[in-house]
PDB file of C-alpha atoms in Angstrom:
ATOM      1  CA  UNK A   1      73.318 109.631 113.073  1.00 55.00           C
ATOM      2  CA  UNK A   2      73.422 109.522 109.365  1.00 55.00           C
ATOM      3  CA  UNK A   3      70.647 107.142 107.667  1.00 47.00           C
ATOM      4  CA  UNK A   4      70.592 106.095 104.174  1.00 52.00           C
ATOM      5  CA  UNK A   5      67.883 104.400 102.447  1.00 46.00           C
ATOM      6  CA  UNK A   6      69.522 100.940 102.333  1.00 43.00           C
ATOM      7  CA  UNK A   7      66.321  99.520 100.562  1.00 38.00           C
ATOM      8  CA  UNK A   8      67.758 100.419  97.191  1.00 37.00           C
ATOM      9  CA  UNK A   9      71.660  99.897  98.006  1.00 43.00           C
ATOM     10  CA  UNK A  10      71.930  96.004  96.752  1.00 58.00           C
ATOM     11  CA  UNK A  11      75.574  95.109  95.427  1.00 65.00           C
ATOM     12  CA  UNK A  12      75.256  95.674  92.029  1.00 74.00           C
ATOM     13  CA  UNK A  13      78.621  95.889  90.492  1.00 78.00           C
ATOM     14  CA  UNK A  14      81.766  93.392  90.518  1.00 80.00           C
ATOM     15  CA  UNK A  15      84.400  94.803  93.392  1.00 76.00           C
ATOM     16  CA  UNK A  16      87.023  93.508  90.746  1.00 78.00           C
ATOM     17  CA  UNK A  17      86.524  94.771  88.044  1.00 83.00           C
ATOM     18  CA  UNK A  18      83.605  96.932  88.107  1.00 81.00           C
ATOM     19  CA  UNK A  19      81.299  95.020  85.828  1.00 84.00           C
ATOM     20  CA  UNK A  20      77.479  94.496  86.545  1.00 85.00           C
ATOM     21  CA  UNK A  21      76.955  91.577  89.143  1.00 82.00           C
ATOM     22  CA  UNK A  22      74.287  89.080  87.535  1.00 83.00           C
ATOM     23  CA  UNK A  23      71.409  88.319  90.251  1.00 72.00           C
ATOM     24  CA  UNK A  24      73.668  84.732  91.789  1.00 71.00           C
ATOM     25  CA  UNK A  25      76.782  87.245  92.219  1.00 75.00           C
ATOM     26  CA  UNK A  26      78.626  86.264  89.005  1.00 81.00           C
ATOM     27  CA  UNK A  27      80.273  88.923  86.973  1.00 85.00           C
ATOM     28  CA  UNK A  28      79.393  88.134  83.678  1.00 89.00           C
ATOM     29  CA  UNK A  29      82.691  90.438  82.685  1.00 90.00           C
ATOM     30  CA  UNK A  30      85.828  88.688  84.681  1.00 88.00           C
ATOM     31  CA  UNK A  31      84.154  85.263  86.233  1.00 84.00           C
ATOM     32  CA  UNK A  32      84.580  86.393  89.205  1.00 81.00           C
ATOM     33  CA  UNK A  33      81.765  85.533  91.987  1.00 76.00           C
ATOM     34  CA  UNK A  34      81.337  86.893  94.985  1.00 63.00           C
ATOM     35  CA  UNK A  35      79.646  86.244  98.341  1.00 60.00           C
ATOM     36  CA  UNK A  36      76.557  88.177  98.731  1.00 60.00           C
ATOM     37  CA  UNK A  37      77.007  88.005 102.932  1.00 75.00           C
ATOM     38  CA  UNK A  38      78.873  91.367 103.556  1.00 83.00           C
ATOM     39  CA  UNK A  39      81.873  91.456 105.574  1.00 86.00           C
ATOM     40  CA  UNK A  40      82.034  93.944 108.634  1.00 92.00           C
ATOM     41  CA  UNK A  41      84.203  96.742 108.205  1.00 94.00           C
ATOM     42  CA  UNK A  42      84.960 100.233 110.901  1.00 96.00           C
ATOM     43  CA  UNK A  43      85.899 103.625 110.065  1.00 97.00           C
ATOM     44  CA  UNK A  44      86.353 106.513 112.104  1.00 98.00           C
ATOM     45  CA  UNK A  45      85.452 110.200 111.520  1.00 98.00           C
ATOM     46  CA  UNK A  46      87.420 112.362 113.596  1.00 98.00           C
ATOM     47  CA  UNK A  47      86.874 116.037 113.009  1.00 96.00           C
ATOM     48  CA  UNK A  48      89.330 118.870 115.063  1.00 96.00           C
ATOM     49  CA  UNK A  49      86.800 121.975 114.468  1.00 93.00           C
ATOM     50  CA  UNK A  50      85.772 122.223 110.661  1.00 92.00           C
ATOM     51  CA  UNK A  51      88.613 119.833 109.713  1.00 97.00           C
ATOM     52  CA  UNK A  52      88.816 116.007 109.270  1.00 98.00           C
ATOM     53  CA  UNK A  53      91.423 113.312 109.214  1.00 98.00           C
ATOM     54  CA  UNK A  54      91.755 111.412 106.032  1.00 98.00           C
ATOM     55  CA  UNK A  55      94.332 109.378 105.009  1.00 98.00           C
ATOM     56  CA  UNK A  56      95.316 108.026 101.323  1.00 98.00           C
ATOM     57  CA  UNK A  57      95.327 104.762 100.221  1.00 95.00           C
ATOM     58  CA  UNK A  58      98.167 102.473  99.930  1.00 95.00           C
ATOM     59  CA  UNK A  59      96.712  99.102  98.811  1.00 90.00           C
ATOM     60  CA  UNK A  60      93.540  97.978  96.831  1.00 83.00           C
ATOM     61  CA  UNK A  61      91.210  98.652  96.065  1.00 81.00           C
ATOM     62  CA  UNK A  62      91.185 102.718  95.644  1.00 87.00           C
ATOM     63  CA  UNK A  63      95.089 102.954  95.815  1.00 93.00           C
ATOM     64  CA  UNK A  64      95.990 106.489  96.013  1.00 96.00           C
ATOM     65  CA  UNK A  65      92.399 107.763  97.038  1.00 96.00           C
ATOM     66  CA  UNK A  66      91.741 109.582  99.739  1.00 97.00           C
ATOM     67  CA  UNK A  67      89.027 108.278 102.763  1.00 97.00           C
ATOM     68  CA  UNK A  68      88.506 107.744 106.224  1.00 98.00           C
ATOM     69  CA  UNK A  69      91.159 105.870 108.379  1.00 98.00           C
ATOM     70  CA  UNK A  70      89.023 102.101 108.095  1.00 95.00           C
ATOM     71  CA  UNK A  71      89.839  98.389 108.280  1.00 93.00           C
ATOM     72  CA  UNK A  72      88.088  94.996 108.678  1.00 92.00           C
ATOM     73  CA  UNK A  73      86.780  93.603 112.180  1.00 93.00           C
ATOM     74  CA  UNK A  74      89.717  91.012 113.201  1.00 92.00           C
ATOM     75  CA  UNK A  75      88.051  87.896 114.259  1.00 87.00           C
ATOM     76  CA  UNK A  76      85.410  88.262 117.244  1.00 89.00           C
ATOM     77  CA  UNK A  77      86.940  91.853 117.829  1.00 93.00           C
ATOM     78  CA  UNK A  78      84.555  94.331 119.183  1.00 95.00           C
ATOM     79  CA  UNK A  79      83.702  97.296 116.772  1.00 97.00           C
ATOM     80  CA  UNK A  80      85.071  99.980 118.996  1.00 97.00           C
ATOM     81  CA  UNK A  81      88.307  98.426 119.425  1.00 97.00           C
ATOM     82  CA  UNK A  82      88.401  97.946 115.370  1.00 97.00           C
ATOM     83  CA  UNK A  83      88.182 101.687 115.337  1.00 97.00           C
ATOM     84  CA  UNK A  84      90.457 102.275 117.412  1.00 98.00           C
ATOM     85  CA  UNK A  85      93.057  99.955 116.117  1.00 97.00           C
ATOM     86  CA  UNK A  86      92.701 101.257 112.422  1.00 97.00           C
ATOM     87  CA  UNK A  87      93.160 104.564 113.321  1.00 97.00           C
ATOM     88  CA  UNK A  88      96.176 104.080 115.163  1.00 98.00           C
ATOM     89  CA  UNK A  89      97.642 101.556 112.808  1.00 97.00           C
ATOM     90  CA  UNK A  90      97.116 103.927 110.017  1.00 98.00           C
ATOM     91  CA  UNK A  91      97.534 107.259 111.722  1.00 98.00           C
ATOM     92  CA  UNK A  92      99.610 106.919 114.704  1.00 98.00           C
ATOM     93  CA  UNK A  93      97.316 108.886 116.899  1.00 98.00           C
ATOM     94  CA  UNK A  94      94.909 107.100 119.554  1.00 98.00           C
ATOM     95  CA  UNK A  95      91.476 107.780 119.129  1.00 97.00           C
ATOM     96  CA  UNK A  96      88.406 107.414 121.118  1.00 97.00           C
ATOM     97  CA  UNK A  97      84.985 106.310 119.238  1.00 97.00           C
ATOM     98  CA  UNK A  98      82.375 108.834 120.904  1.00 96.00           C
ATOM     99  CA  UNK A  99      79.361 107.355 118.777  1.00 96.00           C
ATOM    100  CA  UNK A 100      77.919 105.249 115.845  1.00 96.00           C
ATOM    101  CA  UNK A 101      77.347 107.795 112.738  1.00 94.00           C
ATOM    102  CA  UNK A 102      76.187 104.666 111.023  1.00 93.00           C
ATOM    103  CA  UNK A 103      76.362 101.652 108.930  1.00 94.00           C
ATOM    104  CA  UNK A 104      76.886 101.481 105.194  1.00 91.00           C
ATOM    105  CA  UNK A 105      76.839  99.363 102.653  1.00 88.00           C
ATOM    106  CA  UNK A 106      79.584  99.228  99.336  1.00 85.00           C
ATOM    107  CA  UNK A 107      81.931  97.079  98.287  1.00 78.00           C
ATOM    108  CA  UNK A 108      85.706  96.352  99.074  1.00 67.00           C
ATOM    109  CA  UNK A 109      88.301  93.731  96.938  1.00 68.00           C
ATOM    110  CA  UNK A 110      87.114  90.515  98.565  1.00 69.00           C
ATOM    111  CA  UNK A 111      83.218  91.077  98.150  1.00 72.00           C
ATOM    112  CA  UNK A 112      80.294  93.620  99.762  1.00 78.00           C
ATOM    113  CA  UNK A 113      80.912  95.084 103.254  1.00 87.00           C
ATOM    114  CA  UNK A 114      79.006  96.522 105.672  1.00 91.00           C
ATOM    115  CA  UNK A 115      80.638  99.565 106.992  1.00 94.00           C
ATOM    116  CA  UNK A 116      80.260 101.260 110.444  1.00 96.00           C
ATOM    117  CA  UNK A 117      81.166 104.419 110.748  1.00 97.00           C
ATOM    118  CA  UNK A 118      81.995 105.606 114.362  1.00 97.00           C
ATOM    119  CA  UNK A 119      82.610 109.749 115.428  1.00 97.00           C
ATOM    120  CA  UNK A 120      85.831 109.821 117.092  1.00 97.00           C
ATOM    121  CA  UNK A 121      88.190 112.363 119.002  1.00 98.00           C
ATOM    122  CA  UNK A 122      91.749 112.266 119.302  1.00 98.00           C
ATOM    123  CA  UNK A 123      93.164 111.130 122.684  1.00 98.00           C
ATOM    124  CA  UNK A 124      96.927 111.381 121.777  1.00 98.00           C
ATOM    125  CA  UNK A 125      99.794 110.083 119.432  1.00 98.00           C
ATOM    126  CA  UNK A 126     101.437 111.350 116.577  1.00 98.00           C
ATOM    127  CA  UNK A 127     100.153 111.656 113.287  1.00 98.00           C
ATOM    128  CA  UNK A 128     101.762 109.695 111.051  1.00 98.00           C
ATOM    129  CA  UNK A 129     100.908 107.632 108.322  1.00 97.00           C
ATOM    130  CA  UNK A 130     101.307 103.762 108.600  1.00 93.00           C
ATOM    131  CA  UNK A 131     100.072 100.533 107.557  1.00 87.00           C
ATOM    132  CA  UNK A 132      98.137 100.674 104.479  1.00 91.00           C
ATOM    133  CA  UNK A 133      97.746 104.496 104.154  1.00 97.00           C
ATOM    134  CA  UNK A 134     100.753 106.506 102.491  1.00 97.00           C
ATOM    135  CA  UNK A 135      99.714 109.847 103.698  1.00 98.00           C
ATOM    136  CA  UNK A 136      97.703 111.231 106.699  1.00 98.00           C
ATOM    137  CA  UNK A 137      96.433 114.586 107.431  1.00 98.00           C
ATOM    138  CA  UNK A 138      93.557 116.608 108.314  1.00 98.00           C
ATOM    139  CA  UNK A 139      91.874 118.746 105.712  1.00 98.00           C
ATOM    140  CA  UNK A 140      88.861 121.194 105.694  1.00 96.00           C
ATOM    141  CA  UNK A 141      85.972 119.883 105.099  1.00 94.00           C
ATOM    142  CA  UNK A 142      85.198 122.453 102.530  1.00 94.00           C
ATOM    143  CA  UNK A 143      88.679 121.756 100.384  1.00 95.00           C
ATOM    144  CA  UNK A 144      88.831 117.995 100.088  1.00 96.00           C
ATOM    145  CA  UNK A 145      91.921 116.094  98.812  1.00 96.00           C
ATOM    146  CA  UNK A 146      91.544 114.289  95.599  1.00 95.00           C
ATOM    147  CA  UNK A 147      90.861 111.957  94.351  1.00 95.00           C
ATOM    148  CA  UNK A 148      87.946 111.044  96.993  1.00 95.00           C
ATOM    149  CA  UNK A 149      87.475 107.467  97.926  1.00 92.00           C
ATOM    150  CA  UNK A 150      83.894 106.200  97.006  1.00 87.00           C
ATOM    151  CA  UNK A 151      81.008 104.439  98.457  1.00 88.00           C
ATOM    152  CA  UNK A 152      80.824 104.991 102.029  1.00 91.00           C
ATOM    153  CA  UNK A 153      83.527 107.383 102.450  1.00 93.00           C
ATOM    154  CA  UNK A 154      81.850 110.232 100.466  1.00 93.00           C
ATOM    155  CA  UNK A 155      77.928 109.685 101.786  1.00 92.00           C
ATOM    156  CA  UNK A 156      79.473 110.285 105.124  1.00 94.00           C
ATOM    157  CA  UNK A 157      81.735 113.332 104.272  1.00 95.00           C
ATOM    158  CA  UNK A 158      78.951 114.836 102.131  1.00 93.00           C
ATOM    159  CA  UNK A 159      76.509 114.188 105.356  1.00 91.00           C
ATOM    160  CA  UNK A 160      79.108 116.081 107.255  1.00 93.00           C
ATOM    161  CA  UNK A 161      79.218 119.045 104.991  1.00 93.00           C
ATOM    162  CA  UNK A 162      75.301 118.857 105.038  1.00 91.00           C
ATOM    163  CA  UNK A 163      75.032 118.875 108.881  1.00 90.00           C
ATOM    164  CA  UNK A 164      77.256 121.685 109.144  1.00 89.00           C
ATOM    165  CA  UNK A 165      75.776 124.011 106.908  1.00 90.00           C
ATOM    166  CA  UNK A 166      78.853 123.618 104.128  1.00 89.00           C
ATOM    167  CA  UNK A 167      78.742 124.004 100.666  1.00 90.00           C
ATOM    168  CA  UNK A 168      78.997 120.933  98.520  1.00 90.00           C
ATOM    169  CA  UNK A 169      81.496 120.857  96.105  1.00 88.00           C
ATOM    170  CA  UNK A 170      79.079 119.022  93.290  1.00 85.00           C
ATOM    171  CA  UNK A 171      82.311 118.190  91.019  1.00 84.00           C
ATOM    172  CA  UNK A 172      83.238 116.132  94.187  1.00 84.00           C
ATOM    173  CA  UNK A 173      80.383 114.607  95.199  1.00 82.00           C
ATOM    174  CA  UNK A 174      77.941 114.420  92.047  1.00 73.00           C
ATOM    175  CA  UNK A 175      74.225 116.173  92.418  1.00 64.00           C
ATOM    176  CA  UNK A 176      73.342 112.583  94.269  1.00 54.00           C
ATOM    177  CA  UNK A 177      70.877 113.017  96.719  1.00 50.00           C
ATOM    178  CA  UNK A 178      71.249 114.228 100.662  1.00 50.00           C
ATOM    179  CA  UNK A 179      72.112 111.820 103.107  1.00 49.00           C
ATOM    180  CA  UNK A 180      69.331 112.364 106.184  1.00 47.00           C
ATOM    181  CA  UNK A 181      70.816 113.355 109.211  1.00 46.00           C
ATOM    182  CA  UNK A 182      69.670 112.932 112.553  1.00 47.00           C
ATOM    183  CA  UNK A 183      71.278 114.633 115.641  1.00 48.00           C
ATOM    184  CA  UNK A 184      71.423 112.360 118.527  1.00 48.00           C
TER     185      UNK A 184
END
């Protein structure tokens, strides 16, 4: 499981236009104000030996950037089947959520989320991008596509490289400090 010090991880900046949130949520830059109740969001981490499926960004926010396959929780839809959903809506290939790696906060374009982050292994399908990624792929861990999504995305890729004894590419991730990881 990967554990981050969520203590010091309040939303701080404006998912719009990246201006500092004021203490009510108001974004003193564009207006804009924004719920401070995160919505839940999935994403799944599916490594095939030392490589891991990513797929780019076709929509906002991060357009173009690269992260893992991840979507909101559809009404009262169960986390697992989220999972498995996005990754098959923006993939093609079916994928089976083996555990929780964790839950993360950051920010997406309608206001903070909460992010769970399942381990997953591919059952089938074709990979294929779809929905709102443009590309899809697997890539070693140690040569990254660019650009990287932020927030989530990169604590749990650089937790990956960490658990696996992989060098960190510190133009990628920043000297930022280790994620703990916890083998369960």
């Amino acid at each position: 499981m990967i554990l981050q010090d969520m203590s010091t991880s309040a939303f701080r900046f404006c998912v719009s236009c990246g201006g500092p949130l004021e203490a009510a949520g108001l974004c003193p830059r564009c207006g804009e104000v924004r719920r401070r109740h995160p919505a839940p969001a999935v994403a799944v981490a599916v490594l095939e030996g030392s490589e891991i499926l990513l797929v780019k960004r076709r929509y906002a926010p991060m357009v173009g950037h690269w992260g893992l396959p991840a979507g909101y929780l559809e009404g009262h839809e169960d986390p697992w089947k989220t999972a498995r959903r996005e990754a098959r809506e923006e993939t093609g290939l079916e994928i089976r959520p083996m555990r929780l790696l964790g839950a993360f906060p950051g920010g997406g374009q309608d206001g903070p989320v909460v992010l769970l982050v399942f381990a997953g292994a591919v059952e089938g399908g074709r990979l294929q991008a779809g929905d709102d990624a443009s590309e899809a792929g697997f890539f070693p861990l140690t040569r990254l596509p660019r650009p990287l999504a932020y927030g989530p995305h990169r604590v749990v890729l650089r937790a990956l490289l960490e658990q696996g004894g992989l060098p960190v590419d510190a133009t990628l991730f920043g000297p930022g400090k280790q994620a703990a990881v916890r083998q369960t």
